[in-house]
Coordinates of C-alpha atoms in Angstrom, one line a residue:
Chain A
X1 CA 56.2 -59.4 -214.2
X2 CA 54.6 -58.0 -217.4
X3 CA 53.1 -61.6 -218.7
X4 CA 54.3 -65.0 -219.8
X5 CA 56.5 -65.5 -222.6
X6 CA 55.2 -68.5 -225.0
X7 CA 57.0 -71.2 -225.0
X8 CA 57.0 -72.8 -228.3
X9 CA 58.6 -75.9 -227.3
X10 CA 58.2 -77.4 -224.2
X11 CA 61.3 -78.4 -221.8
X12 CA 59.2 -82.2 -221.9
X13 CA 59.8 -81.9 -226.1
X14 CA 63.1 -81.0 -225.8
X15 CA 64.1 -83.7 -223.8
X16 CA 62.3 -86.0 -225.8
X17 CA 64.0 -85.4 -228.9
X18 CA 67.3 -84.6 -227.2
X19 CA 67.2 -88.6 -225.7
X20 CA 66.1 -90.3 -228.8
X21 CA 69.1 -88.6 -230.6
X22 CA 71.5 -89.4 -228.0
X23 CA 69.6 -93.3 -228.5
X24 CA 70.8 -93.6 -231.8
X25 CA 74.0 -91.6 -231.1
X26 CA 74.9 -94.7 -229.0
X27 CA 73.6 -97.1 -231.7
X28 CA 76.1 -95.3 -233.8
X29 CA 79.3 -95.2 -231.2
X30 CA 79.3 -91.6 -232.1
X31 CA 79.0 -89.4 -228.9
X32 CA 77.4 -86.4 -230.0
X33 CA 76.6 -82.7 -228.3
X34 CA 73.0 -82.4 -229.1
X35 CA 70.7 -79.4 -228.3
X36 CA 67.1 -78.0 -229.3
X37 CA 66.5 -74.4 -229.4
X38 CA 62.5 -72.3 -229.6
X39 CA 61.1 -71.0 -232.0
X40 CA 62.7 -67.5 -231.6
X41 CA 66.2 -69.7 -232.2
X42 CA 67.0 -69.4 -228.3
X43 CA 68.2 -72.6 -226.2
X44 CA 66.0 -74.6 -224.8
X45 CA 68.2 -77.1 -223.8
X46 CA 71.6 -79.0 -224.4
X47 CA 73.4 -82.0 -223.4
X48 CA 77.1 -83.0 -224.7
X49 CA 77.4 -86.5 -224.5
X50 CA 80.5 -88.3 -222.8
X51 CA 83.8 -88.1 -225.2
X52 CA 81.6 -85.6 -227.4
X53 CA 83.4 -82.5 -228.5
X54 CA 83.3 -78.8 -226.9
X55 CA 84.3 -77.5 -229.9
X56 CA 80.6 -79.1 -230.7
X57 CA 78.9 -77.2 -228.1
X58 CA 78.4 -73.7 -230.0
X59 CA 78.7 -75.9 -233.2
X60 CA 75.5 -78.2 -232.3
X61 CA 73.5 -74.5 -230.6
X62 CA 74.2 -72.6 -234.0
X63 CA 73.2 -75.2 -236.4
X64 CA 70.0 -75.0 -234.6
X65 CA 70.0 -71.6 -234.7
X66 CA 70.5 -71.6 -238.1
X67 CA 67.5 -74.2 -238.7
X68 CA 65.3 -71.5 -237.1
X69 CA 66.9 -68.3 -238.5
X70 CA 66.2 -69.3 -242.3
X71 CA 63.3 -72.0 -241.7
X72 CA 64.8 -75.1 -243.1
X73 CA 68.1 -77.5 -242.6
X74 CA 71.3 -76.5 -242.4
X75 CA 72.3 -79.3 -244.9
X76 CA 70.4 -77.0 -247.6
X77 CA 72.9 -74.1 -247.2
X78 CA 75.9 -76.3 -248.0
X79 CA 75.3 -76.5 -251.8
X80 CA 74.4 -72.6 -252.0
X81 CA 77.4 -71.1 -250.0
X82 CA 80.0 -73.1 -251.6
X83 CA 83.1 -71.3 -253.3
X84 CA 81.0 -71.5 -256.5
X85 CA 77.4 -71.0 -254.9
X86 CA 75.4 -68.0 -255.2
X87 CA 75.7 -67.1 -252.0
X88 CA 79.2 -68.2 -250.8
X89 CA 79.8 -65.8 -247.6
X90 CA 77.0 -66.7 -246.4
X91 CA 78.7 -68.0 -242.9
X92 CA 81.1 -64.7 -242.7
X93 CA 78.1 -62.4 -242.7
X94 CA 76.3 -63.0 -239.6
X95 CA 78.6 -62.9 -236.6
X96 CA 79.8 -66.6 -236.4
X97 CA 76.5 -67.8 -235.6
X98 CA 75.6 -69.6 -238.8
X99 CA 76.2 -73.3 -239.9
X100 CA 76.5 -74.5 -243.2
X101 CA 76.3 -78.2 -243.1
X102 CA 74.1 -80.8 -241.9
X103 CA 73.4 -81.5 -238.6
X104 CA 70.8 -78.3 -238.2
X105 CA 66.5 -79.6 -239.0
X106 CA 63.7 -77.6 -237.9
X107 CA 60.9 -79.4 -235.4
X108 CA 57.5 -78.5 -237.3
X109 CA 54.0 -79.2 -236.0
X110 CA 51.2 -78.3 -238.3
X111 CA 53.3 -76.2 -241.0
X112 CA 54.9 -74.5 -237.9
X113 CA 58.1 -74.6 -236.9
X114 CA 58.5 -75.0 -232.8
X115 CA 62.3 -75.2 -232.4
X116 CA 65.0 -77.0 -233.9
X117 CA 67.7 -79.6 -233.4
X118 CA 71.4 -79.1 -234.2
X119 CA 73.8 -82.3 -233.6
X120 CA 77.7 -81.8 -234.0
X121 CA 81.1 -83.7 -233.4
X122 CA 80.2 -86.8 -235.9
X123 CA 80.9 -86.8 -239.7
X124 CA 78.0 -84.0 -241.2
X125 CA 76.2 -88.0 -242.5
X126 CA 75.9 -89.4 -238.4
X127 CA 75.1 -86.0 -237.3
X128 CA 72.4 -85.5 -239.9
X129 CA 71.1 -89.1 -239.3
X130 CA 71.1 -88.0 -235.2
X131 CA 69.3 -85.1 -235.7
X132 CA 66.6 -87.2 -237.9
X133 CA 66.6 -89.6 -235.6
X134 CA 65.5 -86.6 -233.0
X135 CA 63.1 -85.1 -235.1
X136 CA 61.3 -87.7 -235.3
X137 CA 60.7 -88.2 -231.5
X138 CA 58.8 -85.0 -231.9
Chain B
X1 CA 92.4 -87.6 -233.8
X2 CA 95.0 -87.3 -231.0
X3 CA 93.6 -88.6 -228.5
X4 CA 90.3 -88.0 -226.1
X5 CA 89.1 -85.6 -223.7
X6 CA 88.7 -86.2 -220.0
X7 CA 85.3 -85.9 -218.8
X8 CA 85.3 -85.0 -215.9
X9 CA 81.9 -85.1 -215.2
X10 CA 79.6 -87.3 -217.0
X11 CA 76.3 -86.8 -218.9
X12 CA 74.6 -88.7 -216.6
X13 CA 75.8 -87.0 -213.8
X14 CA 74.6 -83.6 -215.0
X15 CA 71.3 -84.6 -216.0
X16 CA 71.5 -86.3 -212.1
X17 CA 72.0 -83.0 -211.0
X18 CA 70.2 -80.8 -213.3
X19 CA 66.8 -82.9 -212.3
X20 CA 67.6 -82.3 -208.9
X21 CA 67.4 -78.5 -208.9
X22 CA 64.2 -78.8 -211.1
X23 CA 62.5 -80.5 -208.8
X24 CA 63.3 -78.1 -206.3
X25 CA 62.9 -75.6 -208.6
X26 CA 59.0 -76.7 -209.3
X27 CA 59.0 -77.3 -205.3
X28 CA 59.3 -73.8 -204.7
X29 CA 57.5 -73.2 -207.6
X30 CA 60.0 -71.2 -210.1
X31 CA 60.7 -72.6 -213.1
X32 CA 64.5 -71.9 -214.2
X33 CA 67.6 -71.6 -216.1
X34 CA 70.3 -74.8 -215.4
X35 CA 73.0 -75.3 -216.5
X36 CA 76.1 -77.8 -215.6
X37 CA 79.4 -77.2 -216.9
X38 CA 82.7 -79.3 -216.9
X39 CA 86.2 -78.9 -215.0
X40 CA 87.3 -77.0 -217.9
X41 CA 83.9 -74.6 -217.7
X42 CA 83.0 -75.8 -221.0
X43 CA 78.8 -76.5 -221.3
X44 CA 77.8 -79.7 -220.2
X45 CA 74.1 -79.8 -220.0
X46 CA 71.4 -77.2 -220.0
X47 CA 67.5 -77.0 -219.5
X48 CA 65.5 -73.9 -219.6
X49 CA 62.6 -74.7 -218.1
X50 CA 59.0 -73.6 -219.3
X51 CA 58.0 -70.4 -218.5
X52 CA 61.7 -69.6 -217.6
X53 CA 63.6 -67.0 -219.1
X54 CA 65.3 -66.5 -222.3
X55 CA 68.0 -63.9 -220.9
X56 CA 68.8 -66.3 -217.9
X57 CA 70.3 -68.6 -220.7
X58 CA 73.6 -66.9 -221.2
X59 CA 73.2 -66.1 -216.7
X60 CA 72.9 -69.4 -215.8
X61 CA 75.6 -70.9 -218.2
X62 CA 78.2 -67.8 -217.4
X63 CA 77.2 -68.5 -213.2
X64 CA 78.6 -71.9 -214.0
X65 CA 81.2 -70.8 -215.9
X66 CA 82.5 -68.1 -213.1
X67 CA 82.2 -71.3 -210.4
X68 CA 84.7 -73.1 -212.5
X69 CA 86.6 -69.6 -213.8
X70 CA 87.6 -68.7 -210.0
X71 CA 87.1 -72.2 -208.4
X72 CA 84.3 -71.1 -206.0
X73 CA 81.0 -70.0 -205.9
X74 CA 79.4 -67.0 -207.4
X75 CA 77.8 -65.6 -204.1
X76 CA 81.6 -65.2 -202.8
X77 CA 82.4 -62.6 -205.5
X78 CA 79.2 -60.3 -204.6
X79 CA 80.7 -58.3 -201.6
X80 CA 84.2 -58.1 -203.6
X81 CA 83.4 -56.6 -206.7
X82 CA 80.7 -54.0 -205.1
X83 CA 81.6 -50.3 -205.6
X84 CA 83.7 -50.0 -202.7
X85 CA 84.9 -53.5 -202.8
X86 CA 88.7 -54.5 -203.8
X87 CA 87.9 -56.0 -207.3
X88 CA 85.3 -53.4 -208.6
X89 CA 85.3 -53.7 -212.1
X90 CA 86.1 -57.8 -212.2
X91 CA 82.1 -58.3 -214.2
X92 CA 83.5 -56.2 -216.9
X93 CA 87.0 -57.6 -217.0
X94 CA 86.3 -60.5 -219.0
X95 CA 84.1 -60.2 -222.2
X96 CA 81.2 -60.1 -220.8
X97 CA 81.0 -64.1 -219.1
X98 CA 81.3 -63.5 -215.6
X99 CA 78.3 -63.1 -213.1
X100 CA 79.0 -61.8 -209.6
X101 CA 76.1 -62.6 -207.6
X102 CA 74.5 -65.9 -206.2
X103 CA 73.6 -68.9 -208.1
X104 CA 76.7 -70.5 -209.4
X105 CA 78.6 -73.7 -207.4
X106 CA 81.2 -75.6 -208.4
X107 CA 80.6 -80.0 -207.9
X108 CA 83.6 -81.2 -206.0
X109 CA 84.6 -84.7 -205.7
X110 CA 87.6 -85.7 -203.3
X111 CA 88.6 -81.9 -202.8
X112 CA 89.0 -81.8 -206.6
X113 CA 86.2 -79.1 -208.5
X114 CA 84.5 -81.4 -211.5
X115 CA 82.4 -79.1 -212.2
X116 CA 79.2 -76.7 -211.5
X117 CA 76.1 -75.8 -211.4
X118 CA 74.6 -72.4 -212.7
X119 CA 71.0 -71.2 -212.1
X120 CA 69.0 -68.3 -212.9
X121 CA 65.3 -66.8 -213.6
X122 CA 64.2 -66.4 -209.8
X123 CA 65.9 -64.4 -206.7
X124 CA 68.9 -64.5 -205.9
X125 CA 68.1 -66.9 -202.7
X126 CA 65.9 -69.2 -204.9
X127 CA 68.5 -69.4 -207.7
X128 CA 71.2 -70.2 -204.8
X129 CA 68.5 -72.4 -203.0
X130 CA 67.9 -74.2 -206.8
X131 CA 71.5 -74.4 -207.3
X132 CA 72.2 -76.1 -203.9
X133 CA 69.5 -79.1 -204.4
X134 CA 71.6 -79.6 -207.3
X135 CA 75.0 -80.1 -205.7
X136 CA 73.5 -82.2 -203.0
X137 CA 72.9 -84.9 -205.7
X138 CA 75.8 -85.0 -207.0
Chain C
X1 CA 61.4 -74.9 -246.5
X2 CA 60.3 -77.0 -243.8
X3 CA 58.0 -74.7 -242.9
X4 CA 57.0 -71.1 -241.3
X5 CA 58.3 -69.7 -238.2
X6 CA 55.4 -68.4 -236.2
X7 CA 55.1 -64.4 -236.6
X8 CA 54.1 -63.5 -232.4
X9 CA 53.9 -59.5 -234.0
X10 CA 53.0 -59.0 -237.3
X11 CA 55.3 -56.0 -239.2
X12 CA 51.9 -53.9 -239.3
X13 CA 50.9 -54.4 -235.6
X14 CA 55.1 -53.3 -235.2
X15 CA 55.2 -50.4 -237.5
X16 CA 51.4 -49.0 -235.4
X17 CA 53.5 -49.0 -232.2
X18 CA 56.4 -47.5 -233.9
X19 CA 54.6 -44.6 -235.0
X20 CA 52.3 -44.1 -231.8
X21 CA 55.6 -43.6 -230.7
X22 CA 56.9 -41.4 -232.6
X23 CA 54.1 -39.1 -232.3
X24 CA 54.7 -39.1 -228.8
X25 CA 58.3 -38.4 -229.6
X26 CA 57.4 -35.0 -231.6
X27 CA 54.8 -33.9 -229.2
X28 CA 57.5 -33.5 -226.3
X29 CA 60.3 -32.5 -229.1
X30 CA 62.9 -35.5 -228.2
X31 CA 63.9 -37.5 -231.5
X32 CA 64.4 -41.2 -230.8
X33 CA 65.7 -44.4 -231.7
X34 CA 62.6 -46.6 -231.3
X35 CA 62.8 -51.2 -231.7
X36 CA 60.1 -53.6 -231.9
X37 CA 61.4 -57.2 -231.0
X38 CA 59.2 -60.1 -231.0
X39 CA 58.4 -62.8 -228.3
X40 CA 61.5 -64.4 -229.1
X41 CA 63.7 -61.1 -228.8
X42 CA 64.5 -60.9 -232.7
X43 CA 64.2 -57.8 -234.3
X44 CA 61.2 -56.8 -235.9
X45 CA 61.1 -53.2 -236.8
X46 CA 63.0 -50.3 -236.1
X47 CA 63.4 -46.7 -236.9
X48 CA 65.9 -43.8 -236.2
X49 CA 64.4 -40.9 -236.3
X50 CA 65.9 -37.3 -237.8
X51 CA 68.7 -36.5 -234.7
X52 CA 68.1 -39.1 -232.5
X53 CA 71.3 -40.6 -231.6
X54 CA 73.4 -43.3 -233.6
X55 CA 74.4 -44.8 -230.1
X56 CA 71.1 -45.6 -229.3
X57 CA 70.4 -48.0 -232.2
X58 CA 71.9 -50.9 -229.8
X59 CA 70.6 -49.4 -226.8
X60 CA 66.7 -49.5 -228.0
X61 CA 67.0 -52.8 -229.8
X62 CA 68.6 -54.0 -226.4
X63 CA 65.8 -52.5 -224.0
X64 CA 63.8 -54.3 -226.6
X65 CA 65.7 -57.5 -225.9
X66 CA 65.9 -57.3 -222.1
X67 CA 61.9 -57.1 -222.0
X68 CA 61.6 -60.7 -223.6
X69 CA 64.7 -61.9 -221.8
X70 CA 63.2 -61.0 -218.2
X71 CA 59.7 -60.9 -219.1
X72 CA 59.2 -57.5 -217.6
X73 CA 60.0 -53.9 -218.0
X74 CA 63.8 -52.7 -218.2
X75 CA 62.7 -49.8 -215.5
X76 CA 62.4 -52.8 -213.1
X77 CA 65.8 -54.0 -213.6
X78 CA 67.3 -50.4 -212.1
X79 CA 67.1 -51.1 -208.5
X80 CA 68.1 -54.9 -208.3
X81 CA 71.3 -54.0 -209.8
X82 CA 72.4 -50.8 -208.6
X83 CA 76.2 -51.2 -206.7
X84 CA 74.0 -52.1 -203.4
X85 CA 71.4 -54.4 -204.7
X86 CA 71.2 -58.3 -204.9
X87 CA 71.8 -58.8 -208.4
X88 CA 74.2 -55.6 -209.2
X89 CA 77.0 -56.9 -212.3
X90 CA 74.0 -58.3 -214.2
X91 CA 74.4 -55.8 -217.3
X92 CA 78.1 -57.1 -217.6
X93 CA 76.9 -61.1 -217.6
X94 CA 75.2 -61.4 -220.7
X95 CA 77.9 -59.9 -223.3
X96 CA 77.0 -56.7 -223.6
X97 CA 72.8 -57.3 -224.8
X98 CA 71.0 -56.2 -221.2
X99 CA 70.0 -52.6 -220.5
X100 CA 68.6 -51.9 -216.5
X101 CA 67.3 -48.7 -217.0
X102 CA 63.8 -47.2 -218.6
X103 CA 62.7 -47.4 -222.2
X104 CA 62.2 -51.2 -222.5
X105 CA 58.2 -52.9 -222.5
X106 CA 56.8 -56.2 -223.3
X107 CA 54.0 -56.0 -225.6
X108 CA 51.2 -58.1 -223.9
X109 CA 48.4 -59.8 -225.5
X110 CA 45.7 -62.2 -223.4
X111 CA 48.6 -62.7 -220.7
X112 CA 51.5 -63.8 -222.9
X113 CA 54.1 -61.7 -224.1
X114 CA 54.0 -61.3 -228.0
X115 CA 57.2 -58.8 -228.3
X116 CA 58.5 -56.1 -227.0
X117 CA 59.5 -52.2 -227.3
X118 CA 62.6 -50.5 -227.1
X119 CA 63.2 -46.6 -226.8
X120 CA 66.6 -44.4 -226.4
X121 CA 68.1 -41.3 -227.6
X122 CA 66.4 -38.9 -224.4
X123 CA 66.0 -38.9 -220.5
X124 CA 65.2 -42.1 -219.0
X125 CA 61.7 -40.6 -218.0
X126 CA 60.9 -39.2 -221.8
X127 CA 62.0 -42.9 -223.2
X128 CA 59.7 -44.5 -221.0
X129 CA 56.8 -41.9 -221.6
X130 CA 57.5 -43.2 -225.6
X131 CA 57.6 -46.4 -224.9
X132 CA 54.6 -46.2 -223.0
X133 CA 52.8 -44.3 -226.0
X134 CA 53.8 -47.4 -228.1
X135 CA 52.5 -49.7 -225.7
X136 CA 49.4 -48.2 -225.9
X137 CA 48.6 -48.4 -229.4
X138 CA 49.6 -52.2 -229.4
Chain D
X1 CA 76.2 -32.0 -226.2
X2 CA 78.5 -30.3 -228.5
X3 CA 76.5 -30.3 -231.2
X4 CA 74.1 -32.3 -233.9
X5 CA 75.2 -35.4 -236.3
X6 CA 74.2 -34.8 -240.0
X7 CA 71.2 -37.1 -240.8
X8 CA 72.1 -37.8 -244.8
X9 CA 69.1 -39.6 -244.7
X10 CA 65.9 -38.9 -243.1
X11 CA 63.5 -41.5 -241.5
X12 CA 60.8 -40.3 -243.8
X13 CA 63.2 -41.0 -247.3
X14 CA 64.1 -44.3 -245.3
X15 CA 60.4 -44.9 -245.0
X16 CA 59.8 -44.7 -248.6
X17 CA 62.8 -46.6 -249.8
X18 CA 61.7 -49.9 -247.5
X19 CA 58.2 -49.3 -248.3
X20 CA 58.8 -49.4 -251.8
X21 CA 61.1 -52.2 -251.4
X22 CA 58.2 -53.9 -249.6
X23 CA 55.8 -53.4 -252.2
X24 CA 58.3 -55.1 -254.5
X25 CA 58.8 -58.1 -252.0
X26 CA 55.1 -58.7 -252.2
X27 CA 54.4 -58.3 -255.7
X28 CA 56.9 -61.2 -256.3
X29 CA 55.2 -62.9 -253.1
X30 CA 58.6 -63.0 -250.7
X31 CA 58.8 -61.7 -247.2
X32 CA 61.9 -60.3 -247.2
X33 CA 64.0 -58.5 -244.4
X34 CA 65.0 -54.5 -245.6
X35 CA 67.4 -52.5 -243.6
X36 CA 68.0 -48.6 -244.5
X37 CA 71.5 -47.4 -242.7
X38 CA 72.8 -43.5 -243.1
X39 CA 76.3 -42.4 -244.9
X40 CA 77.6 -43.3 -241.8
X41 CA 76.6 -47.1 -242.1
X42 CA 75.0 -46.8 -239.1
X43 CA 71.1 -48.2 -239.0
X44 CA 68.4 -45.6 -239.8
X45 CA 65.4 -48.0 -240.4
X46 CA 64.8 -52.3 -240.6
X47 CA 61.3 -54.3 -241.1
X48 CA 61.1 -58.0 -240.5
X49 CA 58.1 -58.5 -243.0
X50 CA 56.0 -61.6 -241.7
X51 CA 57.3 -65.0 -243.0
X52 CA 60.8 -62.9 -243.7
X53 CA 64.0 -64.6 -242.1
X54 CA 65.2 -64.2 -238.4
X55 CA 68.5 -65.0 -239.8
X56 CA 67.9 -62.4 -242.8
X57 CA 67.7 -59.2 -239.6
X58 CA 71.8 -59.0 -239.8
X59 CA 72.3 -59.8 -243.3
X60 CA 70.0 -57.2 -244.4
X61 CA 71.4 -54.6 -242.5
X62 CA 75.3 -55.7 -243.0
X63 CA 73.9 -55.8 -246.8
X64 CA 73.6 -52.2 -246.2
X65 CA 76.5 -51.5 -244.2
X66 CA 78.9 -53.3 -246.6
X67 CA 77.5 -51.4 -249.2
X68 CA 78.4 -47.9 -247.5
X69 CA 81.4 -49.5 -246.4
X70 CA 82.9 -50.3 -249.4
X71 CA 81.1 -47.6 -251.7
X72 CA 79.3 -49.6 -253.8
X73 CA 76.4 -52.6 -254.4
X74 CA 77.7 -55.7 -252.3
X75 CA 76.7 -57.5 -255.8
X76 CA 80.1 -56.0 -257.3
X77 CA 82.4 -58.2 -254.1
X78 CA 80.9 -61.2 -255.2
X79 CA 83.6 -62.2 -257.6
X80 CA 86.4 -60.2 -256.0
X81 CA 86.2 -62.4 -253.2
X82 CA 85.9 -65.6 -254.5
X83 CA 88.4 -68.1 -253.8
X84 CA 90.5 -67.5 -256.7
X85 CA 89.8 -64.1 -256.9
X86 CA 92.2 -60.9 -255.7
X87 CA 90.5 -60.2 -251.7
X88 CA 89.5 -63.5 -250.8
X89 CA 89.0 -63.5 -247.5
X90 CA 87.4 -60.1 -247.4
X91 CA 84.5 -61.6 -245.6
X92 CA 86.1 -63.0 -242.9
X93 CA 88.2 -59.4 -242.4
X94 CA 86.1 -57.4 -240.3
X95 CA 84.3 -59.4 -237.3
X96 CA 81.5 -60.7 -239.3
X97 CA 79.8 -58.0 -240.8
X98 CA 80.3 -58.1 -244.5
X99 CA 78.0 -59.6 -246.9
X100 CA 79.6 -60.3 -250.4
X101 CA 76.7 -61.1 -252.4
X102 CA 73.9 -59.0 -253.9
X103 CA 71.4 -57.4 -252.1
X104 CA 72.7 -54.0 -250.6
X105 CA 73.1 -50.8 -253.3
X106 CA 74.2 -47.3 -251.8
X107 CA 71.6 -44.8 -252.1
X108 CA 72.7 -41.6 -254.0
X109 CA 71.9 -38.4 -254.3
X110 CA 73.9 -35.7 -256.7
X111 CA 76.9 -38.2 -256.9
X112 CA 77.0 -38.7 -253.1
X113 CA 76.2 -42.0 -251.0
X114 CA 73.8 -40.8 -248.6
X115 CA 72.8 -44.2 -247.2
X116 CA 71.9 -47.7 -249.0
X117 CA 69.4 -50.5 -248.7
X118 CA 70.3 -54.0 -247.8
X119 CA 67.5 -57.0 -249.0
X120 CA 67.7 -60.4 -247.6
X121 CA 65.3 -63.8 -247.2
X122 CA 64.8 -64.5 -251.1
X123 CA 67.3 -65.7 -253.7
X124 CA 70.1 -63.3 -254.3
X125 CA 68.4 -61.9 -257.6
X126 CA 64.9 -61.4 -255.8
X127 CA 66.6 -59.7 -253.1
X128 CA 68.7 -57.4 -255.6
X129 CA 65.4 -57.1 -257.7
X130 CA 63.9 -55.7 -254.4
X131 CA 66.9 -53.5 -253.4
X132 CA 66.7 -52.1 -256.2
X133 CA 63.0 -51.3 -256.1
X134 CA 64.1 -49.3 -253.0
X135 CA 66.6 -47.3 -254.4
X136 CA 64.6 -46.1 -257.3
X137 CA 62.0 -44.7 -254.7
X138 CA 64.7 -42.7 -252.8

């Protein structure tokens, strides 16, 4: 072995943020799937909740993906790649991994971003309020 | 909505599990990939744990997977799919999500498969050894 | 923007491996695809050069990739999953992104891995010896 | 091997076409991701500059593939492909590797495409602004 590759996120973190989402999930009587990936947008972990959906799974690991791979929340694309929006195609051009809608927020520690949470099988308002709710177990 | 989804194994039976091969993973001092899918092979629950690695992400989900794909474990498919074995060629047969060596175990309840387990990052005999802890608490 | 995500290799430290490379490229007369990934296994840098082959684009960002994903060399991979070795079928398990043979490095700094090279086009011994030059000038 | 491809475009004209396109990026102070591919579409040079988009790698570079693909600046699809307009859809046509917005221009040379630049992290009008910066160095 070569060396150690950082982890930017630890698997402690993730779980953190991971149960305070599912927390509020429950306060909500939305079962959610609910993951966190690095820094470098790569999984970290992943739960799906009971009666969440597994169309959710990639859904919940690509809007976190997404918060990583252009540093913000996914909720910020939705306006932009609309029919009308500047750049509508946005989702097509990128191999299915990108998400357009909220549910996708960047973990930041001192102006860095760590990793990311990306919530899925609610309406885009519970699984944006989830993923708050996760972020700010962080 | 038509209706609901079976779970066939629950949340907090997967995260029973998945803690189960962590601390045996941390026992023999490994940190790893784990990953617990459904009866359906669909993710349930993942962890990468630090220092782990990123490519065993996919490896541990897909050892899962192949536990639930040909209702048995991974390590059985090893000697078959060899060179001179009678299913050469089965790890490329199938877009790329099957994994042919040891490390994946299905969770079986009352003769029925619920599930299973998927672990990678160390040898093939510590990812097997990992993946066992985590059956036994299920 | 919520904030930055963390640059492990800056495009300048990238384009001074890529072209330590490349010298060592000319110097033994084999043209070559040559990647820089970063800790995370996302692209950082690449060049083609004049007659190296267009098949090795994926090939050198993928020995690129591997490096991070098993936090070692790709040369290391070769024996483990030949047809008679423990972990043979691994290429196949991780849709088509893992290369086993020679070319790929970790870039190391103070013990951790901060990204990675890739290098194809030639003979498994004349992409290592450029990936090696790279390596050195990291 | 039967014989040599045609490089249209060399690695030292790709060179100067990203770093003048990076010159621009930093003159209007945003890190941008540039890809250079050949006639053939196929990738002949990429930079990641620091603070540029992980999610910006593909987009850049299908930028510049769409823009050999379909002969001309991805700028010109934007309309065409619009919900009311005559190929919507077009996106969505060819596995995910179209981009239909601006930000990739064929490079030419005695009225032939020889390769193009693709441009993405800023707005669509910075990263045209920077494409074209590229193409006016080739």
């Amino acid at each position: 072995m070569a060396g150690k590759v950082l982890d930017t996120i630890t698997a402690e973190e993730a779980r953190r943020v991971i149960d305070a989402a599912a927390r509020k999930a429950e306060e909500i009587g939305q079962p959610m799937d609910i993951a966190v990936v690095d820094a470098g947008g790569n999984l970290k972990a992943h739960v799906r909740m009971d009666g969440a959906h597994i169309g959710s799974i990639s859904i919940s690991i690509n809007k976190a993906y997404t918060a990583i791979a252009f540093q913000g929340e996914t909720a910020g694309l939705q306006e932009l790649t609309r029919p009308d929006g500047p750049i509508y195609g946005l989702s097509d051009a990128h191999g299915g991994r990108l998400v357009v809608f909220p549910g996708g927020i960047p973990l930041v520690r001192d102006g860095s971003i760590m990793g990311a949470i990306g919530v899925s099988t609610g309406t885009i308002e519970e699984d944006q309020q989830v993923a708050e709710a996760g972020v700010a177990a962080y």
